[in-house]
Tab-separated table of C-alpha atoms in Angstrom:
chain	number	residue	atom	x	y	z
A	264	MET	CA	0.000	0.000	0.000
A	265	ASN	CA	1.265	3.465	-0.899
A	266	PRO	CA	1.481	5.323	2.452
A	267	THR	CA	0.921	8.684	0.732
A	268	ARG	CA	-2.419	7.664	-0.821
A	269	THR	CA	-5.629	8.272	1.109
A	270	ARG	CA	-6.896	5.006	2.519
A	271	ARG	CA	-10.332	3.913	1.336
A	272	LEU	CA	-12.701	1.961	3.551
A	273	CYS	CA	-15.768	0.411	1.942
A	274	ILE	CA	-18.613	-0.415	4.303
A	275	VAL	CA	-20.861	-3.179	2.959
A	276	GLY	CA	-24.070	-4.295	4.632
A	277	GLY	CA	-27.775	-3.708	5.004
A	278	SER	CA	-30.529	-3.412	2.432
A	279	THR	CA	-32.149	-0.333	0.954
A	280	ARG	CA	-35.542	-2.022	0.626
A	281	ASP	CA	-35.954	-3.275	4.206
A	282	PRO	CA	-34.275	-0.825	6.583
A	283	GLY	CA	-33.617	-1.915	10.149
A	284	GLY	CA	-30.831	-2.174	12.694
A	285	VAL	CA	-27.952	-3.123	10.374
A	286	GLU	CA	-28.842	-0.338	7.951
A	287	SER	CA	-28.929	2.201	10.782
A	288	PHE	CA	-25.603	0.890	12.081
A	289	CYS	CA	-23.920	1.281	8.678
A	290	ALA	CA	-25.345	4.741	8.048
A	291	ARG	CA	-24.224	6.055	11.426
A	292	ALA	CA	-20.822	4.429	11.199
A	293	LEU	CA	-20.306	6.122	7.830
A	294	GLU	CA	-21.297	9.530	9.194
A	295	ALA	CA	-19.164	9.080	12.301
A	296	LEU	CA	-16.130	8.009	10.279
A	297	ASN	CA	-16.482	10.934	7.908
A	298	THR	CA	-16.690	13.268	10.911
A	299	HIS	CA	-14.023	11.848	13.239
A	300	TRP	CA	-11.719	9.533	11.253
A	301	THR	CA	-8.517	11.182	10.083
A	302	GLY	CA	-7.056	7.961	8.705
A	303	GLY	CA	-8.821	7.943	5.346
A	304	GLU	CA	-12.185	8.104	3.612
A	305	ALA	CA	-15.194	5.818	3.926
A	306	PHE	CA	-18.184	5.021	1.722
A	307	TRP	CA	-21.080	2.570	1.921
A	308	VAL	CA	-22.397	-0.035	-0.510
A	309	PRO	CA	-25.672	-1.655	0.697
A	310	ALA	CA	-25.626	-5.429	0.219
A	311	ASP	CA	-29.364	-5.660	-0.583
A	312	SER	CA	-29.411	-9.255	0.658
A	313	ALA	CA	-32.381	-9.185	3.069
A	314	HIS	CA	-35.188	-11.696	2.391
A	315	LEU	CA	-33.274	-12.879	-0.680
A	316	SER	CA	-35.483	-14.603	-3.255
A	317	ALA	CA	-35.512	-15.138	-7.011
A	318	ALA	CA	-37.258	-11.788	-7.436
A	319	ARG	CA	-34.714	-9.976	-5.266
A	320	LEU	CA	-31.605	-11.737	-6.613
A	321	PRO	CA	-30.894	-9.123	-9.330
A	322	ARG	CA	-30.676	-6.396	-6.678
A	323	PHE	CA	-28.110	-8.442	-4.725
A	324	LEU	CA	-26.098	-9.177	-7.871
A	325	ARG	CA	-26.056	-5.450	-8.646
A	326	ALA	CA	-24.637	-4.832	-5.158
A	327	LEU	CA	-21.801	-7.284	-5.819
A	328	HIS	CA	-21.119	-5.523	-9.108
A	329	ALA	CA	-21.246	-2.088	-7.439
A	330	PHE	CA	-18.600	-3.197	-4.957
A	331	ARG	CA	-16.381	-4.541	-7.726
A	332	ARG	CA	-16.839	-1.320	-9.709
A	333	ALA	CA	-15.995	0.808	-6.655
A	334	ASN	CA	-12.568	-0.857	-6.576
A	335	ARG	CA	-11.575	0.980	-9.753
A	336	VAL	CA	-10.159	3.393	-7.215
A	337	PRO	CA	-8.465	0.815	-4.990
A	338	ILE	CA	-10.256	-0.099	-1.777
A	339	ASP	CA	-7.869	-0.803	1.092
A	340	VAL	CA	-10.286	-2.436	3.529
A	341	LEU	CA	-13.764	-3.888	3.179
A	342	TRP	CA	-15.709	-3.632	6.437
A	343	LEU	CA	-18.423	-6.219	5.920
A	344	ASN	CA	-21.457	-6.110	8.205
A	345	VAL	CA	-23.025	-9.546	8.029
A	346	ALA	CA	-26.695	-10.261	8.718
A	347	ASN	CA	-27.139	-13.392	6.568
A	348	LEU	CA	-25.229	-15.939	4.503
A	349	PRO	CA	-25.328	-14.073	1.153
A	350	ASP	CA	-23.501	-11.142	2.783
A	351	LEU	CA	-20.483	-13.393	3.289
A	352	LEU	CA	-20.092	-13.819	-0.480
A	353	PHE	CA	-18.457	-10.398	-0.428
A	354	VAL	CA	-15.493	-11.975	1.407
A	355	PRO	CA	-14.186	-14.180	-1.456
A	356	LEU	CA	-14.964	-11.400	-3.941
A	357	ALA	CA	-12.905	-8.918	-1.952
A	358	LYS	CA	-10.033	-11.371	-1.521
A	359	ALA	CA	-10.028	-12.038	-5.270
A	360	LEU	CA	-9.703	-8.290	-5.782
A	361	GLY	CA	-6.813	-8.079	-3.313
A	362	ILE	CA	-8.804	-6.182	-0.670
A	363	ARG	CA	-8.284	-6.722	3.060
A	364	VAL	CA	-11.472	-7.743	4.904
A	365	LEU	CA	-12.791	-6.795	8.330
A	366	VAL	CA	-16.001	-8.651	9.260
A	367	THR	CA	-18.628	-7.757	11.853
A	368	LEU	CA	-21.330	-10.367	12.369
A	369	HIS	CA	-24.699	-8.981	13.485
A	370	LEU	CA	-25.721	-12.406	14.728
A	371	GLY	CA	-26.645	-14.139	17.945
A	372	ALA	CA	-26.770	-17.745	19.077
A	373	ASN	CA	-30.352	-18.137	17.855
A	374	SER	CA	-29.807	-16.781	14.365
A	375	ARG	CA	-30.451	-19.174	11.498
A	376	LEU	CA	-26.767	-19.170	10.590
A	377	GLN	CA	-25.967	-20.566	14.030
A	378	ARG	CA	-28.864	-23.008	14.464
A	379	SER	CA	-28.255	-24.890	11.212
A	380	GLY	CA	-25.139	-27.049	11.155
A	381	VAL	CA	-24.709	-26.630	7.387
A	382	LEU	CA	-25.204	-22.862	7.461
A	383	ARG	CA	-22.926	-22.565	10.479
A	384	TRP	CA	-20.181	-24.431	8.621
A	385	LEU	CA	-20.666	-22.337	5.478
A	386	SER	CA	-20.575	-19.047	7.389
A	387	ARG	CA	-17.513	-20.109	9.387
A	388	THR	CA	-15.733	-21.241	6.209
A	389	LEU	CA	-16.416	-17.969	4.400
A	390	ALA	CA	-15.547	-15.848	7.455
A	391	ALA	CA	-12.260	-17.756	7.784
A	392	ARG	CA	-11.007	-15.929	4.679
A	393	ALA	CA	-11.363	-12.551	6.400
A	394	ASP	CA	-8.305	-10.790	7.790
A	395	ARG	CA	-9.937	-9.726	11.061
A	396	ILE	CA	-13.264	-10.015	12.887
A	397	ALA	CA	-14.675	-6.988	14.715
A	398	LEU	CA	-16.849	-8.119	17.612
A	399	LEU	CA	-19.781	-5.940	18.627
A	400	PHE	CA	-19.202	-6.627	22.320
A	401	ASP	CA	-16.850	-8.539	24.566
A	402	GLY	CA	-18.143	-12.089	24.743
A	403	GLN	CA	-19.789	-12.258	21.320
A	404	ASP	CA	-17.219	-14.843	20.276
A	405	ALA	CA	-18.467	-17.113	23.075
A	406	GLU	CA	-22.005	-16.957	21.686
A	407	ILE	CA	-21.447	-17.576	17.969
A	408	GLU	CA	-19.077	-19.953	16.215
A	409	LEU	CA	-16.164	-18.139	14.619
A	410	PRO	CA	-13.078	-19.362	12.756
A	411	ALA	CA	-10.310	-19.877	15.280
A	412	ASN	CA	-7.504	-18.620	13.053
A	413	VAL	CA	-8.859	-15.101	12.382
A	414	PRO	CA	-7.701	-12.367	14.811
A	415	ARG	CA	-10.366	-10.337	16.614
A	416	SER	CA	-10.987	-6.833	17.856
A	417	THR	CA	-13.903	-5.422	19.844
A	418	ILE	CA	-15.559	-2.273	18.563
A	419	ARG	CA	-18.451	-0.166	19.811
A	420	THR	CA	-21.779	0.604	18.217
A	421	PHE	CA	-23.005	4.007	17.054
A	422	LEU	CA	-25.880	5.997	18.448
A	423	PRO	CA	-27.618	8.423	16.071
A	424	PRO	CA	-26.679	12.070	16.494
A	425	GLU	CA	-30.248	12.805	17.576
A	426	SER	CA	-29.638	10.656	20.650
A	427	PHE	CA	-27.357	13.288	22.118
A	428	ALA	CA	-29.926	16.085	22.021
A	429	PRO	CA	-31.452	17.155	25.359
A	430	PRO	CA	-34.380	14.848	26.177
A	431	ARG	CA	-37.930	16.048	26.078
A	432	GLU	CA	-39.877	16.702	29.250
A	433	ALA	CA	-40.802	13.420	30.937
A	434	ALA	CA	-44.300	12.085	30.348
A	435	THR	CA	-46.800	12.136	33.158
A	436	GLY	CA	-49.798	10.368	31.593
A	437	PRO	CA	-51.403	7.326	33.252
A	438	GLU	CA	-50.964	4.912	30.338
A	439	LEU	CA	-47.945	2.653	29.931
A	440	ARG	CA	-46.462	3.362	26.508
A	441	LEU	CA	-44.917	0.401	24.666
A	442	ILE	CA	-42.939	0.430	21.447
A	443	HIS	CA	-41.448	-2.195	19.113
A	444	ALA	CA	-39.328	-1.118	16.133
A	445	GLY	CA	-37.104	-2.636	13.471
A	446	ARG	CA	-37.319	-5.067	10.573
A	447	LEU	CA	-40.474	-6.937	11.535
A	448	SER	CA	-40.513	-10.728	11.754
A	449	GLU	CA	-41.773	-13.449	14.063
A	450	GLY	CA	-38.212	-14.246	15.145
A	451	LYS	CA	-37.659	-10.619	16.144
A	452	GLY	CA	-40.711	-10.663	18.406
A	453	SER	CA	-43.040	-8.644	16.191
A	454	LEU	CA	-45.964	-10.946	16.950
A	455	ALA	CA	-45.009	-11.447	20.593
A	456	ILE	CA	-45.626	-7.798	21.427
A	457	VAL	CA	-49.243	-8.224	20.330
A	458	ASP	CA	-49.556	-11.216	22.671
A	459	LEU	CA	-48.088	-9.078	25.468
A	460	CYS	CA	-50.597	-6.330	24.730
A	461	ALA	CA	-53.426	-8.868	24.865
A	462	ALA	CA	-52.188	-10.082	28.251
A	463	LEU	CA	-51.981	-6.517	29.597
A	464	ASP	CA	-55.467	-5.820	28.273
A	465	ARG	CA	-56.851	-8.869	30.082
A	466	ALA	CA	-55.100	-7.730	33.270
A	467	GLY	CA	-56.766	-4.311	33.036
A	468	ILE	CA	-53.496	-2.366	32.716
A	469	PRO	CA	-53.920	0.873	30.736
A	470	PHE	CA	-51.463	1.018	27.846
A	471	THR	CA	-50.854	2.028	24.264
A	472	ALA	CA	-48.436	0.359	21.875
A	473	ARG	CA	-46.731	1.313	18.634
A	474	ILE	CA	-45.126	-1.089	16.167
A	475	ILE	CA	-42.752	0.593	13.707
A	476	GLY	CA	-41.165	-1.126	10.735
A	477	ARG	CA	-41.661	-3.333	7.702
A	478	GLY	CA	-41.907	-7.059	7.200
A	479	ASP	CA	-42.722	-9.432	4.390
A	480	GLU	CA	-46.320	-9.737	3.218
A	481	ALA	CA	-47.076	-12.879	5.219
A	482	LEU	CA	-45.788	-11.331	8.451
A	483	MET	CA	-47.773	-8.115	7.992
A	484	GLU	CA	-50.945	-10.087	7.325
A	485	ALA	CA	-50.359	-12.212	10.428
A	486	LEU	CA	-49.667	-9.101	12.509
A	487	CYS	CA	-52.862	-7.354	11.447
A	488	ALA	CA	-54.872	-10.537	11.963
A	489	ARG	CA	-53.509	-11.031	15.474
A	490	ILE	CA	-54.281	-7.433	16.447
A	491	GLU	CA	-57.831	-7.868	15.164
A	492	THR	CA	-58.288	-11.234	16.879
A	493	HIS	CA	-57.433	-9.706	20.252
A	494	GLY	CA	-59.554	-6.618	19.606
A	495	LEU	CA	-56.583	-4.290	19.991
A	496	GLU	CA	-57.153	-2.020	16.993
A	497	SER	CA	-57.633	1.033	19.240
A	498	ARG	CA	-54.617	0.226	21.435
A	499	VAL	CA	-51.937	-0.920	18.973
A	500	ALA	CA	-50.806	1.344	16.128
A	501	LEU	CA	-48.780	0.223	13.109
A	502	SER	CA	-46.514	2.589	11.211
A	503	ASP	CA	-43.889	2.354	8.490
A	504	TRP	CA	-40.195	2.564	9.314
A	505	LEU	CA	-39.005	5.932	10.608
A	506	ASP	CA	-35.574	7.420	10.069
A	507	GLY	CA	-33.351	9.706	12.115
A	508	PRO	CA	-35.049	12.195	14.425
A	509	ALA	CA	-38.496	10.689	13.859
A	510	LEU	CA	-37.420	7.285	15.195
A	511	ILE	CA	-35.567	8.775	18.170
A	512	ALA	CA	-38.610	10.910	18.967
A	513	ALA	CA	-40.821	7.815	18.804
A	514	LEU	CA	-38.495	5.906	21.127
A	515	GLY	CA	-38.320	8.850	23.513
A	516	GLY	CA	-42.102	9.014	23.547
A	517	ALA	CA	-42.371	5.496	24.968
A	518	ASP	CA	-41.768	4.084	28.431
A	519	ILE	CA	-40.809	0.530	27.436
A	520	LEU	CA	-39.171	-0.985	24.374
A	521	VAL	CA	-40.503	-4.512	23.865
A	522	HIS	CA	-37.828	-6.445	21.982
A	523	LEU	CA	-38.633	-10.124	22.439
A	524	SER	CA	-36.306	-11.170	19.645
A	525	ARG	CA	-34.766	-14.627	19.562
A	526	LEU	CA	-32.344	-13.560	16.828
A	527	ASP	CA	-30.575	-10.359	17.909
A	528	SER	CA	-27.992	-10.748	20.606
A	529	PHE	CA	-26.794	-7.131	20.431
A	530	PRO	CA	-29.719	-5.205	18.926
A	531	LEU	CA	-28.951	-1.612	18.030
A	532	ILE	CA	-32.552	-0.572	18.649
A	533	VAL	CA	-32.175	-1.518	22.324
A	534	LEU	CA	-29.221	0.806	22.850
A	535	GLU	CA	-31.027	3.569	20.948
A	536	ALA	CA	-34.045	3.174	23.179
A	537	MET	CA	-31.892	3.210	26.302
A	538	ALA	CA	-30.246	6.453	25.197
A	539	ALA	CA	-33.719	7.897	24.725
A	540	GLY	CA	-34.644	6.947	28.295
A	541	THR	CA	-36.837	4.007	27.283
A	542	ILE	CA	-36.288	0.866	29.365
A	543	PRO	CA	-35.990	-2.350	27.325
A	544	ILE	CA	-37.566	-5.730	27.928
A	545	ALA	CA	-35.687	-8.375	25.959
A	546	ILE	CA	-35.044	-12.098	25.806
A	547	ASP	CA	-31.910	-13.036	27.723
A	548	MET	CA	-29.009	-13.177	25.263
A	549	ALA	CA	-25.359	-12.305	25.758
A	550	GLY	CA	-25.306	-8.937	24.003
A	551	VAL	CA	-28.451	-7.453	25.468
A	552	ARG	CA	-27.439	-8.856	28.857
A	553	ALA	CA	-24.254	-6.775	28.608
A	554	MET	CA	-26.367	-3.675	27.903
A	555	THR	CA	-28.872	-4.177	30.713
A	556	THR	CA	-26.184	-5.142	33.224
A	557	ALA	CA	-24.332	-1.909	32.507
A	558	TYR	CA	-27.435	0.276	32.559
A	559	ASP	CA	-31.037	-0.898	33.139
A	560	GLY	CA	-33.716	-3.124	31.663
A	561	GLN	CA	-35.416	-6.472	32.132
A	562	LEU	CA	-34.452	-9.820	30.630
A	563	VAL	CA	-36.958	-12.645	30.248
A	564	ALA	CA	-36.583	-16.338	29.487
A	565	PRO	CA	-37.149	-17.301	25.837
A	566	ASP	CA	-39.717	-19.980	26.740
A	567	ALA	CA	-41.772	-17.569	28.872
A	568	ALA	CA	-41.054	-14.213	27.260
A	569	VAL	CA	-44.597	-12.838	27.148
A	570	SER	CA	-45.614	-13.999	30.618
A	571	GLY	CA	-42.301	-12.824	32.079
A	572	ALA	CA	-42.660	-9.400	30.475
A	573	GLU	CA	-46.242	-9.072	31.682
A	574	ALA	CA	-45.345	-10.051	35.254
A	575	TRP	CA	-42.488	-7.552	35.360
A	576	LEU	CA	-44.611	-4.706	34.010
A	577	GLU	CA	-47.382	-5.447	36.498
A	578	SER	CA	-44.906	-5.439	39.398
A	579	ASN	CA	-43.368	-2.034	38.631
A	580	ASP	CA	-44.689	1.453	39.311
A	581	LEU	CA	-44.987	3.538	36.137
A	582	ALA	CA	-43.614	6.716	37.719
A	583	ASP	CA	-40.593	4.782	39.002
A	584	LEU	CA	-40.004	3.251	35.566
A	585	ARG	CA	-39.975	6.730	34.079
A	586	ARG	CA	-37.481	7.984	36.659
A	587	ARG	CA	-35.235	5.002	36.034
A	588	GLY	CA	-35.480	5.540	32.293
A	589	ALA	CA	-34.385	9.169	32.567
A	590	ALA	CA	-31.366	8.258	34.704
A	591	MET	CA	-30.405	5.417	32.370
A	592	GLY	CA	-30.649	7.633	29.294
A	593	ALA	CA	-28.304	10.231	30.751
A	594	ARG	CA	-25.648	7.583	31.466
A	595	VAL	CA	-25.866	5.962	28.040
A	596	ARG	CA	-25.610	9.297	26.234
A	597	GLU	CA	-22.559	10.192	28.298
A	598	ASP	CA	-20.791	6.874	27.752
A	599	TYR	CA	-21.226	6.779	23.963
A	600	SER	CA	-19.645	9.432	21.804
A	601	TRP	CA	-18.858	9.107	18.121
A	602	ALA	CA	-15.248	10.074	18.724
A	603	ALA	CA	-14.799	7.179	21.163
A	604	CYS	CA	-16.611	4.727	18.891
A	605	VAL	CA	-14.528	5.758	15.868
A	606	ALA	CA	-11.326	5.375	17.881
A	607	THR	CA	-12.031	1.695	18.599
A	608	LEU	CA	-13.124	1.072	15.009
A	609	ALA	CA	-10.046	2.833	13.607
A	610	ALA	CA	-7.826	0.586	15.712
A	611	ALA	CA	-9.511	-2.477	14.183
A	612	ILE	CA	-9.147	-1.029	10.667
A	613	ASP	CA	-5.456	-0.319	11.255
A	614	ALA	CA	-4.949	-3.852	12.568
A	615	THR	CA	-6.637	-5.270	9.451
A	616	GLN	CA	-4.106	-3.666	7.134
A	617	PRO	CA	-0.503	-4.792	6.734
A	618	ALA	CA	2.188	-2.418	7.884
A	619	ALA	CA	3.203	0.209	5.342
A	620	GLY	CA	5.465	-1.328	2.754
A	621	ALA	CA	4.450	-4.897	3.650
């Protein structure tokens, strides 16, 4: 590598059609790098691999081609953010182009890539060609199977800039306000929140709930049907995905984030909610356990997620939950700064590259 040439980092990951946590992560990382990274320039190529099917395959193939075309001006490091198996096809492509590869896996123990022996082997084999793995949190490598020969770094995640704005005045209304947001699916708990709302309704607890995001057609039909079956049309609102300030405002307008996902070990939406002063309820997994241990929140067992969440909500005073949420939000906003996050990421990028002249 020519030490006088500006280093180029290509971020790959996420899908333009189905925005969610990985897409938010990549967008914020790009903005943070362009603001605080003095070691080079960064740009983002969405992988467009979510819900891959025959109809969506051309979009994914165009993403592979876009990455190859971007290397006309040499890319020094590919930072690949993996949410599914097709994402990992960027690894052999990058290696064939002579590009160093840093991989971050947005996966937990219950993801499909970890549950299936064949998929686990395929993902491990493809990841083994990377030059370095960037863990999202200390302990992630104990939860998912990684190639033993690839060196590792731990990086931090990125809060949106809106998260650092002064919080709004605390709510004082009598209704518990629930929210669920992200790429909607059964595995991410998008149906479970409706079951929780039905349980709260039967218990006579006043509440409202908001579900924000997009899912495939079958999921959206099932979600609407379940809301109707429980007679919750006036209590549960559905809305399309929100970006930037609108999402942070929605999170800040809730008391509790319900994230009963069996797939996300370190969900970005949970940290965003915590920064907004919204206490999370989540299934006990290593990543979210690290978040709630450091700050606040409630973990529930995967085989009793809805009943555990209901029992915890019934046992807590709403005014106390709001006080705890405000205190938690202040700590999270103080602990996470883009400069600090970029510093840990830059160290991983530097470690991915060979020494100058090598």
